[in-house]
Short mmCIF file of C-alpha atoms in Angstrom, two decimals:
data_model
loop_
_atom_site.label_atom_id
_atom_site.label_comp_id
_atom_site.label_asym_id
_atom_site.label_seq_id
_atom_site.Cartn_x
_atom_site.Cartn_y
_atom_site.Cartn_z
CA MET A 5 -3.42 0.10 -28.69
CA SER A 6 -5.36 3.36 -28.48
CA ARG A 7 -6.95 4.20 -25.15
CA ASN A 8 -10.46 5.38 -24.42
CA TYR A 9 -11.09 7.91 -21.68
CA PHE A 10 -14.04 8.82 -19.49
CA HIS A 11 -14.65 11.40 -16.80
CA LEU A 12 -14.78 10.07 -13.24
CA HIS A 13 -16.03 12.45 -10.55
CA LEU A 14 -15.25 11.60 -6.92
CA VAL A 15 -17.16 13.65 -4.33
CA SER A 16 -16.15 13.22 -0.70
CA ASP A 17 -16.70 14.96 2.62
CA SER A 18 -13.26 13.72 3.66
CA THR A 19 -9.95 13.31 1.80
CA GLY A 20 -11.30 11.24 -1.09
CA GLU A 21 -8.75 8.46 -0.49
CA THR A 22 -11.45 5.80 -0.17
CA LEU A 23 -13.03 6.77 -3.49
CA LEU A 24 -9.66 6.85 -5.23
CA ALA A 25 -8.73 3.40 -3.95
CA VAL A 26 -12.06 1.82 -4.91
CA SER A 27 -12.36 3.48 -8.32
CA ARG A 28 -8.79 2.67 -9.32
CA ALA A 29 -9.19 -0.96 -8.30
CA VAL A 30 -12.23 -1.24 -10.56
CA ALA A 31 -10.81 0.84 -13.44
CA ALA A 32 -7.73 -1.40 -13.53
CA GLN A 33 -9.97 -4.26 -14.68
CA TYR A 34 -10.72 -2.49 -17.98
CA GLU A 35 -7.93 -2.77 -20.52
CA GLY A 36 -7.50 0.17 -22.85
CA ILE A 37 -9.75 2.46 -20.80
CA SER A 38 -8.53 5.20 -18.48
CA ALA A 39 -10.38 7.50 -16.11
CA ILE A 40 -9.89 11.25 -16.07
CA GLU A 41 -10.23 11.75 -12.33
CA HIS A 42 -11.90 14.80 -10.85
CA VAL A 43 -11.65 14.77 -7.05
CA TYR A 44 -13.74 17.06 -4.84
CA PRO A 45 -12.58 16.57 -1.22
CA LEU A 46 -14.01 18.06 1.97
CA VAL A 47 -17.44 18.75 0.46
CA ARG A 48 -19.41 19.63 3.59
CA SER A 49 -21.60 22.55 2.57
CA LYS A 50 -24.21 23.33 -0.05
CA THR A 51 -21.88 25.87 -1.67
CA GLN A 52 -19.07 23.35 -1.99
CA LEU A 53 -21.45 20.78 -3.45
CA GLU A 54 -22.82 23.24 -5.99
CA ARG A 55 -19.29 24.00 -7.12
CA ALA A 56 -18.65 20.29 -7.64
CA LEU A 57 -21.96 19.85 -9.46
CA GLY A 58 -21.07 22.62 -11.88
CA ALA A 59 -17.92 20.76 -12.87
CA ILE A 60 -19.76 17.43 -13.10
CA ILE A 61 -22.45 18.79 -15.41
CA ALA A 62 -19.82 20.51 -17.58
CA GLU A 63 -17.95 17.21 -18.09
CA PRO A 64 -20.40 14.38 -17.37
CA GLY A 65 -19.24 10.88 -16.58
CA ILE A 66 -19.50 8.49 -13.63
CA VAL A 67 -20.03 10.03 -10.19
CA LEU A 68 -19.00 8.21 -7.02
CA TYR A 69 -19.47 9.77 -3.62
CA THR A 70 -18.99 9.35 0.12
CA LEU A 71 -21.20 11.89 1.87
CA VAL A 72 -22.57 11.15 5.35
CA ASN A 73 -24.80 14.24 5.27
CA ASP A 74 -28.13 12.95 3.93
CA ASP A 75 -29.22 16.34 2.57
CA LEU A 76 -26.04 16.83 0.56
CA ALA A 77 -26.19 13.25 -0.71
CA ALA A 78 -29.82 13.64 -1.77
CA GLU A 79 -29.04 16.88 -3.60
CA LEU A 80 -26.13 15.28 -5.45
CA VAL A 81 -28.21 12.27 -6.49
CA SER A 82 -31.13 14.49 -7.59
CA ALA A 83 -28.95 16.78 -9.69
CA CYS A 84 -27.17 13.86 -11.36
CA SER A 85 -30.45 12.08 -12.06
CA GLN A 86 -31.86 15.17 -13.76
CA GLU A 87 -28.84 15.18 -16.08
CA SER A 88 -28.94 11.39 -16.59
CA ILE A 89 -25.50 11.09 -15.01
CA PRO A 90 -24.83 7.75 -13.25
CA VAL A 91 -24.18 8.28 -9.55
CA LEU A 92 -23.42 5.84 -6.72
CA SER A 93 -22.67 5.98 -3.01
CA VAL A 94 -19.64 3.75 -2.49
CA LEU A 95 -20.15 3.30 1.24
CA ASP A 96 -23.94 2.84 1.45
CA PRO A 97 -24.00 -0.93 0.73
CA VAL A 98 -21.31 -1.52 3.36
CA VAL A 99 -22.93 0.82 5.89
CA ASN A 100 -26.30 -0.88 5.42
CA LEU A 101 -24.75 -4.31 5.93
CA PHE A 102 -23.03 -3.15 9.13
CA ARG A 103 -26.25 -1.52 10.37
CA SER A 104 -28.24 -4.68 9.70
CA TYR A 105 -25.74 -6.90 11.48
CA LEU A 106 -24.84 -4.62 14.40
CA GLY A 107 -28.35 -3.28 14.95
CA THR A 108 -27.18 0.27 15.58
CA GLU A 109 -26.93 3.54 13.68
CA THR A 110 -23.79 5.26 12.40
CA ILE A 111 -22.42 8.44 13.97
CA ASP A 112 -22.44 10.21 10.57
CA ARG A 113 -19.19 12.06 11.20
CA PRO A 114 -17.24 13.03 8.03
CA GLY A 115 -13.67 11.76 8.01
CA ALA A 116 -14.15 9.74 11.18
CA GLN A 117 -11.54 7.23 10.00
CA HIS A 118 -8.89 9.96 10.02
CA THR A 119 -9.38 10.95 13.66
CA VAL A 120 -6.10 11.33 15.56
CA ASN A 121 -6.03 8.41 17.99
CA ALA A 122 -3.73 5.70 19.32
CA ASP A 123 -3.54 4.03 15.92
CA TYR A 124 -2.37 7.28 14.36
CA PHE A 125 0.51 7.60 16.81
CA LYS A 126 1.32 3.92 16.34
CA ARG A 127 1.75 4.53 12.61
CA ILE A 128 3.95 7.56 13.23
CA ASP A 129 6.10 5.55 15.64
CA ALA A 130 6.36 2.72 13.12
CA MET A 131 7.33 5.11 10.33
CA ASN A 132 10.06 6.73 12.45
CA TYR A 133 11.45 3.31 13.36
CA THR A 134 11.33 2.08 9.77
CA LEU A 135 13.13 5.12 8.36
CA ALA A 136 15.81 4.79 11.03
CA HIS A 137 16.33 1.11 10.15
CA ASP A 138 16.31 1.30 6.37
CA ASP A 139 18.89 -0.40 4.16
CA GLY A 140 20.95 -2.08 6.85
CA GLN A 141 20.81 0.58 9.55
CA THR A 142 20.45 -1.93 12.35
CA GLY A 143 21.53 -0.68 15.76
CA PRO A 144 20.98 -2.37 19.11
CA ASP A 145 17.17 -2.18 18.92
CA LEU A 146 16.72 -4.31 15.80
CA ASP A 147 14.66 -6.86 17.73
CA ALA A 148 12.18 -4.10 18.53
CA ALA A 149 10.99 -4.46 14.94
CA ASP A 150 7.79 -6.29 14.15
CA VAL A 151 9.22 -7.39 10.81
CA ILE A 152 12.73 -7.53 9.37
CA LEU A 153 13.05 -7.87 5.60
CA VAL A 154 16.19 -9.42 4.14
CA GLY A 155 17.08 -9.78 0.48
CA VAL A 156 19.52 -8.90 -2.27
CA SER A 157 19.52 -5.45 -3.83
CA ARG A 158 16.37 -4.43 -5.76
CA THR A 159 13.90 -6.83 -4.17
CA SER A 160 11.62 -3.95 -3.08
CA LYS A 161 12.65 -4.06 0.57
CA THR A 162 12.40 -0.32 1.23
CA PRO A 163 9.01 0.39 -0.43
CA THR A 164 7.55 -2.71 1.21
CA ALA A 165 8.89 -1.57 4.60
CA ILE A 166 7.38 1.89 4.13
CA TYR A 167 4.02 0.38 3.18
CA LEU A 168 4.04 -1.80 6.29
CA ALA A 169 5.01 1.17 8.45
CA ASN A 170 1.93 2.98 7.17
CA ARG A 171 -0.02 0.08 8.63
CA GLY A 172 1.62 0.59 12.01
CA ILE A 173 4.15 -2.24 11.60
CA LYS A 174 7.72 -1.43 12.63
CA THR A 175 9.83 -2.74 9.79
CA ALA A 176 13.60 -2.90 9.33
CA ASN A 177 15.32 -4.09 6.16
CA VAL A 178 18.74 -5.64 5.79
CA PRO A 179 20.43 -6.02 2.37
CA LEU A 180 22.21 -9.27 1.60
CA ILE A 181 25.51 -8.31 -0.02
CA PRO A 182 27.95 -10.91 -1.46
CA GLY A 183 31.00 -11.27 0.76
CA VAL A 184 29.53 -9.14 3.56
CA PRO A 185 28.56 -10.98 6.77
CA LEU A 186 25.14 -10.50 8.31
CA PRO A 187 24.89 -7.81 11.00
CA GLU A 188 25.47 -9.23 14.47
CA ALA A 189 22.20 -7.68 15.62
CA LEU A 190 20.30 -9.85 13.11
CA ALA A 191 21.80 -13.01 14.60
CA ASN A 192 20.47 -12.01 18.01
CA VAL A 193 16.87 -11.41 16.93
CA ARG A 194 14.38 -13.38 19.00
CA ASN A 195 10.99 -11.70 18.69
CA ALA A 196 10.82 -10.06 15.25
CA LEU A 197 9.56 -11.91 12.20
CA VAL A 198 12.33 -12.16 9.60
CA VAL A 199 11.16 -12.54 5.99
CA GLY A 200 13.34 -13.13 2.94
CA LEU A 201 12.42 -11.40 -0.33
CA VAL A 202 13.59 -12.94 -3.61
CA ALA A 203 12.84 -12.42 -7.29
CA ASN A 204 13.58 -13.84 -10.71
CA PRO A 205 17.22 -13.08 -11.71
CA ASP A 206 16.15 -11.57 -15.05
CA ARG A 207 13.81 -9.18 -13.25
CA ILE A 208 16.52 -8.16 -10.78
CA VAL A 209 19.01 -7.58 -13.60
CA GLN A 210 16.51 -5.40 -15.45
CA ILE A 211 15.80 -3.25 -12.40
CA ARG A 212 19.49 -2.92 -11.57
CA GLN A 213 20.35 -1.92 -15.14
CA ASN A 214 17.70 0.79 -15.02
CA ARG A 215 19.11 1.93 -11.70
CA LEU A 216 22.65 2.22 -13.11
CA LEU A 217 21.32 4.00 -16.18
CA SER A 218 19.59 6.60 -14.02
CA LEU A 219 22.89 7.18 -12.21
CA ASN A 220 24.94 7.27 -15.44
CA ALA A 221 27.06 4.51 -13.94
CA ASP A 222 29.13 1.85 -15.72
CA ASP A 223 27.11 -1.33 -16.22
CA ASP A 224 30.19 -3.54 -16.74
CA THR A 225 29.90 -5.03 -13.28
CA SER A 226 28.83 -8.23 -11.57
CA TYR A 227 25.97 -6.19 -10.11
CA VAL A 228 24.06 -6.75 -13.36
CA ASP A 229 25.67 -10.02 -14.47
CA ARG A 230 22.91 -12.60 -14.68
CA ALA A 231 25.00 -15.50 -13.42
CA ALA A 232 26.23 -13.47 -10.47
CA VAL A 233 22.71 -12.25 -9.67
CA ALA A 234 21.34 -15.80 -9.87
CA ALA A 235 24.05 -16.92 -7.44
CA GLU A 236 23.12 -14.08 -5.05
CA ILE A 237 19.48 -15.10 -5.05
CA ALA A 238 20.28 -18.79 -4.65
CA GLU A 239 22.50 -17.99 -1.66
CA SER A 240 19.80 -15.82 -0.11
CA ARG A 241 17.34 -18.71 -0.42
CA LYS A 242 19.81 -21.07 1.25
CA LEU A 243 20.35 -18.58 4.07
CA CYS A 244 16.61 -18.30 4.72
CA THR A 245 16.25 -22.07 4.70
CA ARG A 246 19.07 -22.45 7.24
CA LYS A 247 17.57 -19.80 9.49
CA GLY A 248 13.99 -20.99 9.08
CA TRP A 249 12.90 -17.64 7.66
CA PRO A 250 9.88 -17.62 5.31
CA VAL A 251 10.57 -16.51 1.74
CA ILE A 252 8.34 -14.47 -0.58
CA ASP A 253 8.98 -14.25 -4.32
CA VAL A 254 8.16 -10.66 -5.33
CA THR A 255 8.67 -11.11 -9.08
CA ARG A 256 5.00 -10.85 -9.99
CA ARG A 257 3.70 -9.24 -6.82
CA SER A 258 2.82 -5.62 -6.24
CA ILE A 259 4.06 -3.95 -3.06
CA GLU A 260 0.53 -4.26 -1.67
CA GLU A 261 0.41 -8.00 -2.39
CA THR A 262 3.81 -8.59 -0.81
CA ALA A 263 2.80 -6.58 2.26
CA ALA A 264 -0.46 -8.53 2.58
CA ALA A 265 1.46 -11.82 2.56
CA ILE A 266 3.86 -10.49 5.20
CA MET A 267 1.02 -9.29 7.42
CA GLU A 268 -0.53 -12.76 7.29
CA LEU A 269 2.83 -14.30 8.27
CA LEU A 270 3.07 -11.77 11.10
CA ARG A 271 -0.35 -12.76 12.45
CA THR A 272 0.74 -16.41 12.55
CA HIS A 273 4.08 -15.45 14.08
CA ARG A 274 2.41 -13.50 16.90
CA LEU A 275 0.04 -16.38 17.65
CA LYS A 276 3.04 -18.59 18.37
CA PHE A 277 4.18 -16.20 21.09
CA VAL A 278 0.66 -16.13 22.55
CA ASP A 279 0.61 -19.92 22.67
CA ILE A 280 3.94 -19.94 24.46
#
């Protein structure tokens, strides 16, 4: 199927991450249509805005912006309107709702969400912990994790752990390998939430075959044998059932969806400790 393309201009006084996330979430709903993204970050002066406007007028399309400076925002909207270019402030509806409910004005500080604060250092700490406890690197401080992911090879343990770490959640991951006993440290975990990740055997086989292909490795191995993979997954499910660990099937889930489910489990898990 042929694809149609359109120009998408994202003007931000910060990094532009918010605009990218919102626009991509919406664009994904349109099959066969792709956006040619033009990102203009850190637009905080008239000169910078004029430079962005020159590019927008040269290749018109949809314009989304996050500008807390009212003068710059008004100039962008005016220029786009004169050229009949659709333009929208992504944050204004949310800001107005907050203002109405909270009864107070915003501080109008560009990039305020990226200020270095306690949350920033929490994320850095979580990332350092997660990288040090990736792929079975347990150590004596495994129970210092917020979350421990267990699962057979190729169930997206590492990327999910990294995503959670970016949310400030210390995450370790332990591979379940046939014939290899669980790390002793995992048996002694008392505080961390342990979550099992599983997937459809056919999906696991496909991913593993691609992995071997990228390594130019021999694929005549039980690692990609469907019956053997199905047995691995069945055993991992039984293990989680015996241990009382929740299980998430990642077959049709994105990393973000898996992480969201884990974070909800973590909230419930922490409430149990509060009740105690």
